[in-house]
Coordinates of C-alpha atoms and ligand atoms in Angstrom, one line a residue:
X1 CA -10.8 -33.0 15.2
X2 CA -13.2 -31.4 12.7
X3 CA -13.8 -33.4 9.6
X4 CA -12.7 -31.1 6.8
X5 CA -15.0 -31.5 3.8
X6 CA -13.0 -29.1 1.6
X7 CA -10.1 -31.5 1.7
X8 CA -12.0 -33.7 -0.8
X9 CA -14.2 -31.2 -2.6
X10 CA -13.3 -27.5 -3.1
X11 CA -16.7 -27.0 -4.9
X12 CA -18.8 -28.1 -1.9
X13 CA -20.6 -24.9 -0.9
X14 CA -23.4 -26.3 1.2
X15 CA -23.3 -28.9 3.9
X16 CA -25.1 -30.3 7.0
X17 CA -23.3 -30.6 10.3
X18 CA -23.8 -31.1 14.0
X19 CA -22.8 -28.6 16.7
X20 CA -20.0 -29.8 18.9
X21 CA -19.2 -26.8 21.0
X22 CA -20.6 -23.3 21.4
X23 CA -18.1 -20.6 22.5
X24 CA -19.2 -17.1 23.5
X25 CA -15.9 -15.4 24.4
X26 CA -14.1 -13.4 23.3
X27 CA -16.5 -13.7 20.3
X28 CA -19.4 -16.0 19.7
X29 CA -18.2 -19.1 17.7
X30 CA -19.2 -22.6 16.8
X31 CA -17.3 -25.8 16.4
X32 CA -19.0 -28.4 14.2
X33 CA -18.3 -32.1 13.7
X34 CA -17.6 -31.4 10.0
X35 CA -17.2 -28.3 7.9
X36 CA -16.6 -27.1 4.3
X37 CA -15.4 -23.7 5.7
X38 CA -11.7 -23.1 5.1
X39 CA -9.7 -21.7 8.1
X40 CA -6.8 -19.4 7.4
X41 CA -3.6 -21.4 6.8
X42 CA -0.8 -22.0 4.3
X43 CA -1.1 -18.5 3.0
X44 CA -4.7 -18.8 2.0
X45 CA -7.3 -16.7 4.0
X46 CA -10.5 -18.0 5.5
X47 CA -13.9 -18.5 3.9
X48 CA -17.0 -16.6 5.0
X49 CA -20.6 -17.6 4.7
X50 CA -23.7 -18.5 6.8
X51 CA -24.8 -21.1 9.3
X52 CA -28.5 -21.7 9.7
X53 CA -30.0 -23.5 12.7
X54 CA -32.9 -26.0 12.5
X55 CA -35.1 -23.2 13.8
X56 CA -34.1 -21.2 10.8
X57 CA -31.9 -18.7 12.7
X58 CA -29.2 -17.6 10.3
X59 CA -25.9 -16.1 11.3
X60 CA -23.0 -14.7 9.3
X61 CA -19.7 -16.5 9.6
X62 CA -17.2 -13.7 9.5
X63 CA -13.9 -15.5 10.2
X64 CA -12.7 -19.1 10.4
X65 CA -9.6 -20.3 12.2
X66 CA -7.8 -23.4 13.2
X67 CA -7.0 -24.5 16.7
X68 CA -3.8 -26.2 17.5
X69 CA -5.5 -29.5 18.2
X70 CA -7.2 -29.6 14.8
X71 CA -10.6 -28.1 15.4
X72 CA -12.1 -25.5 13.1
X73 CA -13.6 -22.4 14.8
X74 CA -16.4 -20.5 13.0
X75 CA -16.7 -17.0 14.4
X76 CA -20.1 -15.5 13.7
X77 CA -22.2 -12.4 14.0
X78 CA -25.8 -12.9 15.1
X79 CA -28.8 -10.6 15.5
X80 CA -28.9 -8.8 18.8
X81 CA -32.0 -10.8 19.9
X82 CA -30.4 -14.1 19.0
X83 CA -30.2 -16.4 22.0
X84 CA -26.9 -18.3 21.8
X85 CA -28.2 -20.6 24.6
X86 CA -30.7 -22.1 22.0
X87 CA -27.7 -23.5 20.1
X88 CA -26.6 -26.6 22.0
X89 CA -24.1 -29.3 21.3
X90 CA -25.9 -31.9 19.2
X91 CA -28.0 -29.4 17.3
X92 CA -28.2 -29.8 13.5
X93 CA -27.2 -26.8 11.4
X94 CA -26.7 -26.1 7.7
X95 CA -23.5 -24.4 6.5
X96 CA -23.3 -22.3 3.4
X97 CA -20.0 -20.9 2.0
X98 CA -19.8 -17.5 0.2
X99 CA -19.1 -19.1 -3.2
X100 CA -17.8 -16.0 -4.9
X101 CA -15.2 -15.5 -2.3
X102 CA -14.2 -19.2 -2.3
X103 CA -13.9 -19.2 -6.2
X104 CA -11.6 -16.1 -6.0
X105 CA -9.4 -17.8 -3.4
X106 CA -9.3 -21.0 -5.5
X107 CA -8.2 -18.9 -8.5
X108 CA -5.5 -17.2 -6.5
X109 CA -4.2 -20.3 -4.7
X110 CA -4.1 -22.6 -7.8
X111 CA -2.7 -19.7 -9.8
X112 CA 0.1 -19.5 -7.2
X113 CA 0.9 -23.2 -7.6
X114 CA 1.2 -22.8 -11.4
X115 CA 3.3 -19.6 -11.1
X116 CA 5.6 -21.1 -8.5
X117 CA 6.1 -24.2 -10.7
X118 CA 6.8 -22.0 -13.7
X119 CA 9.5 -20.0 -11.9
X120 CA 11.1 -23.2 -10.7
X121 CA 11.0 -25.0 -14.1
X122 CA 12.2 -22.0 -16.2
X123 CA 14.6 -20.2 -13.8
X124 CA 15.3 -22.7 -10.9
X125 CA 13.7 -20.2 -8.4
X126 CA 12.0 -21.9 -5.5
X127 CA 9.0 -20.2 -3.8
X128 CA 9.7 -19.8 -0.1
X129 CA 6.3 -18.2 0.9
X130 CA 2.9 -17.2 -0.4
X131 CA 0.7 -14.4 0.9
X132 CA -2.9 -13.7 0.0
X133 CA -4.4 -10.3 0.6
X134 CA -7.8 -8.8 -0.3
X135 CA -6.5 -7.1 -3.5
X136 CA -3.4 -9.0 -4.6
X137 CA -1.3 -12.0 -3.7
X138 CA 2.5 -12.4 -3.6
X139 CA 5.1 -15.1 -3.6
X140 CA 8.7 -14.8 -2.3
X141 CA 11.3 -16.3 -4.6
X142 CA 14.6 -17.6 -3.4
X143 CA 16.8 -15.8 -5.9
X144 CA 19.5 -13.1 -5.7
X145 CA 18.3 -11.5 -9.0
X146 CA 15.1 -11.3 -11.1
X147 CA 15.0 -9.8 -14.6
X148 CA 12.1 -8.4 -16.6
X149 CA 12.6 -11.3 -19.1
X150 CA 12.4 -13.9 -16.3
X151 CA 9.2 -12.3 -15.0
X152 CA 7.6 -12.2 -18.4
X153 CA 8.6 -15.8 -19.4
X154 CA 7.2 -17.2 -16.1
X155 CA 3.9 -15.3 -16.7
X156 CA 3.7 -16.6 -20.2
X157 CA 4.3 -20.2 -19.2
X158 CA 1.8 -19.9 -16.3
X159 CA -0.9 -18.6 -18.8
X160 CA -0.1 -21.4 -21.3
X161 CA -0.7 -24.0 -18.5
X162 CA -4.0 -22.3 -17.8
X163 CA -5.0 -22.4 -21.5
X164 CA -4.2 -26.1 -21.7
X165 CA -6.9 -26.7 -19.1
X166 CA -4.9 -29.4 -17.2
X167 CA -6.6 -31.4 -14.6
X168 CA -6.0 -30.5 -10.9
X169 CA -6.6 -33.4 -8.5
X170 CA -6.2 -34.1 -4.9
X171 CA -4.6 -37.3 -3.5
X172 CA -3.5 -38.5 -0.1
X173 CA -0.2 -40.3 0.3
X174 CA 2.1 -41.3 3.1
X175 CA 5.1 -39.3 3.8
X176 CA 7.3 -42.1 2.5
X177 CA 5.4 -42.2 -0.8
X178 CA 5.5 -38.4 -1.0
X179 CA 9.3 -38.5 -0.8
X180 CA 9.4 -40.6 -4.0
X181 CA 7.0 -38.5 -5.9
X182 CA 9.4 -35.6 -6.2
X183 CA 7.2 -32.8 -4.7
X184 CA 8.0 -29.2 -5.5
X185 CA 8.1 -28.6 -1.7
X186 CA 7.8 -31.1 1.1
X187 CA 6.1 -29.6 4.2
X188 CA 8.0 -29.5 7.5
X189 CA 5.1 -31.2 9.5
X190 CA 5.6 -34.6 11.1
X191 CA 2.1 -35.7 9.9
X192 CA 2.1 -39.1 8.3
X193 CA -0.5 -38.6 5.7
X194 CA 0.0 -35.8 3.2
X195 CA -2.5 -34.1 0.9
X196 CA -1.1 -33.6 -2.6
X197 CA -2.3 -31.2 -5.2
X198 CA -1.4 -32.5 -8.6
X199 CA -1.5 -30.3 -11.7
X200 CA -1.2 -32.8 -14.4
X201 CA 2.4 -33.2 -15.7
X202 CA 3.3 -29.9 -14.3
X203 CA 3.3 -29.6 -10.5
X204 CA 3.0 -31.7 -7.4
X205 CA 2.7 -29.9 -4.0
X206 CA 1.7 -30.9 -0.5
X207 CA -1.0 -28.3 0.3
X208 CA -4.2 -28.1 2.4
X209 CA -5.8 -25.3 0.4
X210 CA -8.9 -25.2 -1.8
X211 CA -8.1 -25.5 -5.6
X212 CA -9.8 -25.4 -9.0
X213 CA -10.5 -28.7 -10.7
X214 CA -8.9 -27.7 -14.0
X215 CA -6.3 -25.0 -14.7
X216 CA -8.7 -23.3 -17.1
X217 CA -10.7 -22.2 -14.1
X218 CA -7.8 -20.0 -13.0
X219 CA -8.6 -18.0 -16.1
X220 CA -5.5 -15.8 -16.2
X221 CA -2.5 -14.7 -14.2
X222 CA -1.1 -11.1 -14.3
X223 CA 2.3 -10.4 -12.6
X224 CA 2.6 -6.9 -11.2
X225 CA 5.1 -5.3 -8.8
X226 CA 8.3 -7.0 -7.9
X227 CA 10.6 -6.0 -5.1
X228 CA 13.8 -7.1 -3.4
X229 CA 13.1 -8.5 0.0
X230 CA 15.5 -9.9 2.6
X231 CA 15.5 -13.5 1.4
X232 CA 15.0 -12.9 -2.3
X233 CA 12.5 -11.3 -4.6
X234 CA 8.8 -10.7 -3.9
X235 CA 6.4 -11.0 -6.9
X236 CA 2.9 -9.6 -6.7
X237 CA 0.3 -11.3 -8.9
X238 CA -3.5 -11.4 -9.5
X239 CA -5.4 -14.3 -11.0
X240 CA -8.9 -14.8 -12.4
X241 CA -11.4 -12.1 -12.0
X242 CA -8.9 -10.1 -10.0
X243 CA -6.6 -9.9 -13.0
X244 CA -9.5 -8.4 -15.1
X245 CA -10.5 -6.0 -12.3
X246 CA -6.9 -4.9 -11.8
X247 CA -6.4 -4.4 -15.5
X248 CA -9.7 -2.4 -15.6
X249 CA -8.5 -0.2 -12.7
X250 CA -5.1 0.3 -14.4
X251 CA -6.9 1.3 -17.7
X252 CA -9.2 3.8 -15.9
X253 CA -6.2 5.4 -14.1
X254 CA -4.2 5.6 -17.3
X255 CA -7.2 7.0 -19.3
X256 CA -7.6 9.7 -16.7
X257 CA -4.0 10.6 -16.9
X258 CA -4.1 10.6 -20.8
X259 CA -7.1 12.9 -20.8
X260 CA -5.1 15.5 -18.7
X261 CA -2.5 15.5 -21.5
X262 CA -5.0 15.0 -24.3
X263 CA -2.8 12.1 -25.4
X264 CA -3.1 8.4 -26.1
X265 CA -2.6 6.2 -23.0
X266 CA 0.7 4.8 -24.3
X267 CA 2.1 8.3 -24.7
X268 CA 1.5 9.2 -21.0
X269 CA 5.0 8.6 -19.8
X270 CA 6.5 10.6 -22.7
X271 CA 4.0 13.5 -22.0
X272 CA 4.7 13.4 -18.3
X273 CA 8.5 13.5 -18.9
X274 CA 8.0 16.5 -21.2
X275 CA 5.8 18.3 -18.6
X276 CA 8.4 17.7 -15.9
X277 CA 11.2 19.1 -18.2
X278 CA 9.0 22.2 -18.8
X279 CA 8.4 22.6 -15.1
X280 CA 12.1 22.4 -14.3
X281 CA 12.9 25.0 -17.0
X282 CA 10.1 27.3 -15.9
X283 CA 11.3 27.1 -12.3
X284 CA 14.8 28.1 -13.3
X285 CA 13.4 31.1 -15.3
X286 CA 11.3 32.1 -12.4
X287 CA 14.2 32.0 -10.0
X288 CA 16.2 34.2 -12.3
X289 CA 13.3 36.7 -12.7
X290 CA 12.9 36.8 -8.9
X291 CA 16.6 37.5 -8.5
X292 CA 16.4 40.4 -11.0
X293 CA 13.2 41.8 -9.5
X294 CA 14.6 41.7 -6.0
X295 CA 17.8 43.4 -7.1
X296 CA 15.8 46.2 -8.9
X297 CA 13.4 46.6 -6.0
X298 CA 16.3 46.8 -3.5
X299 CA 18.0 49.5 -5.6
X300 CA 14.8 51.5 -5.8
X301 CA 14.2 51.2 -2.0
X302 CA 17.8 52.3 -1.2
X303 CA 17.5 55.3 -3.6
X304 CA 14.3 56.5 -1.9
X305 CA 15.4 55.9 1.7
X306 CA 17.2 58.8 3.4
X307 CA 20.4 58.1 5.3
X308 CA 20.2 58.9 8.9
X309 CA 23.2 58.8 11.2
X310 CA 25.2 57.1 8.4
X311 CA 22.7 54.2 7.7
X312 CA 19.6 53.5 5.7
X313 CA 16.8 51.7 7.6
X314 CA 14.4 50.2 5.0
X315 CA 11.0 49.4 6.4
X316 CA 8.5 47.6 4.1
X317 CA 5.5 45.3 4.4
X318 CA 5.0 43.3 1.1
X319 CA 1.5 41.9 1.0
X320 CA 1.9 40.2 -2.4
X321 CA 5.3 38.5 -2.0
X322 CA 6.1 35.3 -0.1
X323 CA 8.8 34.8 2.5
X324 CA 11.4 33.5 0.0
X325 CA 11.1 36.7 -2.0
X326 CA 11.3 38.9 1.1
X327 CA 14.5 37.0 2.2
X328 CA 15.9 37.6 -1.3
X329 CA 15.1 41.3 -1.1
X330 CA 16.8 41.5 2.3
X331 CA 19.9 39.9 0.9
X332 CA 20.0 42.3 -2.1
X333 CA 19.5 45.4 0.2
X334 CA 22.3 44.5 2.5
X335 CA 24.7 43.5 -0.3
X336 CA 24.0 46.6 -2.5
X337 CA 24.7 49.0 0.4
X338 CA 27.3 48.6 3.1
X339 CA 25.1 50.7 5.5
X340 CA 21.6 49.1 5.2
X341 CA 19.3 47.7 7.8
X342 CA 16.2 45.9 6.4
X343 CA 13.1 45.4 8.5
X344 CA 10.8 43.6 6.1
X345 CA 7.5 41.7 6.4
X346 CA 5.1 39.7 4.3
X347 CA 1.5 39.1 5.0
X348 CA 0.7 36.3 2.6
X349 CA 0.3 33.4 2.4
X350 CA 1.6 33.4 6.0
X351 CA 2.7 36.5 7.9
X352 CA 6.4 36.6 8.5
X353 CA 9.3 39.0 9.3
X354 CA 12.8 39.2 7.9
X355 CA 15.4 41.4 9.6
X356 CA 18.8 41.9 8.0
X357 CA 21.8 44.3 8.2
X358 CA 24.9 44.9 6.0
X359 CA 28.0 43.1 7.2
X360 CA 29.8 45.3 9.8
X361 CA 26.6 47.0 11.1
X362 CA 26.5 47.0 14.9
X363 CA 23.0 45.6 15.7
X364 CA 22.0 42.0 16.5
X365 CA 19.2 41.0 14.1
X366 CA 18.7 37.6 15.8
X367 CA 18.1 39.1 19.2
X368 CA 16.0 41.9 17.8
X369 CA 13.8 39.5 15.9
X370 CA 13.3 37.3 19.0
X371 CA 12.3 40.3 21.1
X372 CA 9.8 41.3 18.4
X373 CA 8.4 37.8 18.1
X374 CA 7.7 37.8 21.8
X375 CA 5.7 41.0 21.4
X376 CA 3.7 39.7 18.4
X377 CA 3.3 36.1 19.5
X378 CA 5.4 34.4 16.8
X379 CA 8.5 32.2 16.6
X380 CA 11.8 32.7 14.9
X381 CA 15.5 33.4 15.1
X382 CA 18.7 33.7 13.2
X383 CA 22.2 35.2 13.1
X384 CA 23.5 38.6 13.9
X385 CA 23.1 39.8 10.3
X386 CA 20.0 37.8 9.2
X387 CA 16.9 36.5 11.1
X388 CA 13.4 35.5 10.2
X389 CA 10.2 34.3 11.9
X390 CA 6.6 33.5 11.4
X391 CA 3.6 35.2 12.9
X392 CA 0.1 33.9 13.7
X393 CA -1.5 37.0 12.1
X394 CA -0.6 40.3 10.4
X395 CA -2.1 42.7 12.9
X396 CA 0.2 45.3 14.4
X397 CA 3.2 44.5 12.1
X398 CA 3.4 48.0 10.6
X399 CA 3.4 49.9 13.8
X400 CA 5.9 47.6 15.5
X401 CA 8.3 47.8 12.5
X402 CA 8.0 51.6 12.5
X403 CA 8.9 51.8 16.2
X404 CA 11.9 49.5 15.8
X405 CA 13.1 51.6 12.9
X406 CA 12.9 54.9 14.9
X407 CA 14.7 53.2 17.8
X408 CA 17.6 52.0 15.5
X409 CA 17.8 55.4 13.8
X410 CA 18.0 57.3 17.1
Ligands
ZN1 ZN1 -0.9 -24.4 -1.8

């Protein structure tokens, strides 16, 4: 078993150790007799850093993991010309933790203990799991409901505990002693000795993670998204420097949005609502104008089209109207006249055809469109009275429509 130096001192960033095993598959890795590197466990993610050999070869520790039998594996990246064979069991090395990353993890994890205790004390909501990601952390609370007031009061209490700068210490107790201490959560392991994180007069938890020495080092906790999950409610939070970075990001985003509206950031929701209302109203007006325009254009087209063999075949390519308008025009044509056949096309933004006939006319627009699509290389279909389809390009549309019209008229 590897001697875990971080169990006793979370602020130990440099240490000496001896190589116990050198692994080279699937990735090069080292097992040492002792380590200050934290391996992923209990919701907290691994440390990174460097290991330097006696011959001054330095490699980057990119991931640290636990084995089932209690060894800590340091996965590393070495220069291509590094000879792993030079690193033998018994060799002396020096380990160095990425201190900024460790401090961030301490702030998040200690922040979680404070926050979980706050939810339990104020609202009797136990934490069932903790998750640490690169940008935010989350806890899952065992509760059927969670209100805005409960979220804000837990956040307030957590930040008061931070401000009071309470001591955070580590102690080791037997399982029996732990049972008497009244821990917030007793771990399910069968291990006889438990490591307890004690936040003075506020929280006692069995935990193997790295923690700050005083709550003031957490600096701040900001609660963010909450969502209903299968077994309760998930609360996302950020602590320490992450809280500041997140608030900075929020402010930048909101400032950008406010500039678009030429408004104060606090007026953005109101401005956005106003704009959405305007968009809805304009959309309605536009729909109405399109209807009126299509009706007027249909009347004009019917007036200028001569009736041949008792029907009016209207052929038109509209280069400045989209498919929706062309469909609307086809409907108006076939409703305004009981004897109309419309062979319409648009060329923008995407070439398309719409074929329609007044109810009672004898042709099959769906079949006619399919046949035309085969000729022009497009896809589409529809009913006996109305059909539409898209084309890959606009070439040949006019002559094909003209030929169909002559065919129908004859
Ligand atoms: Zn913990």
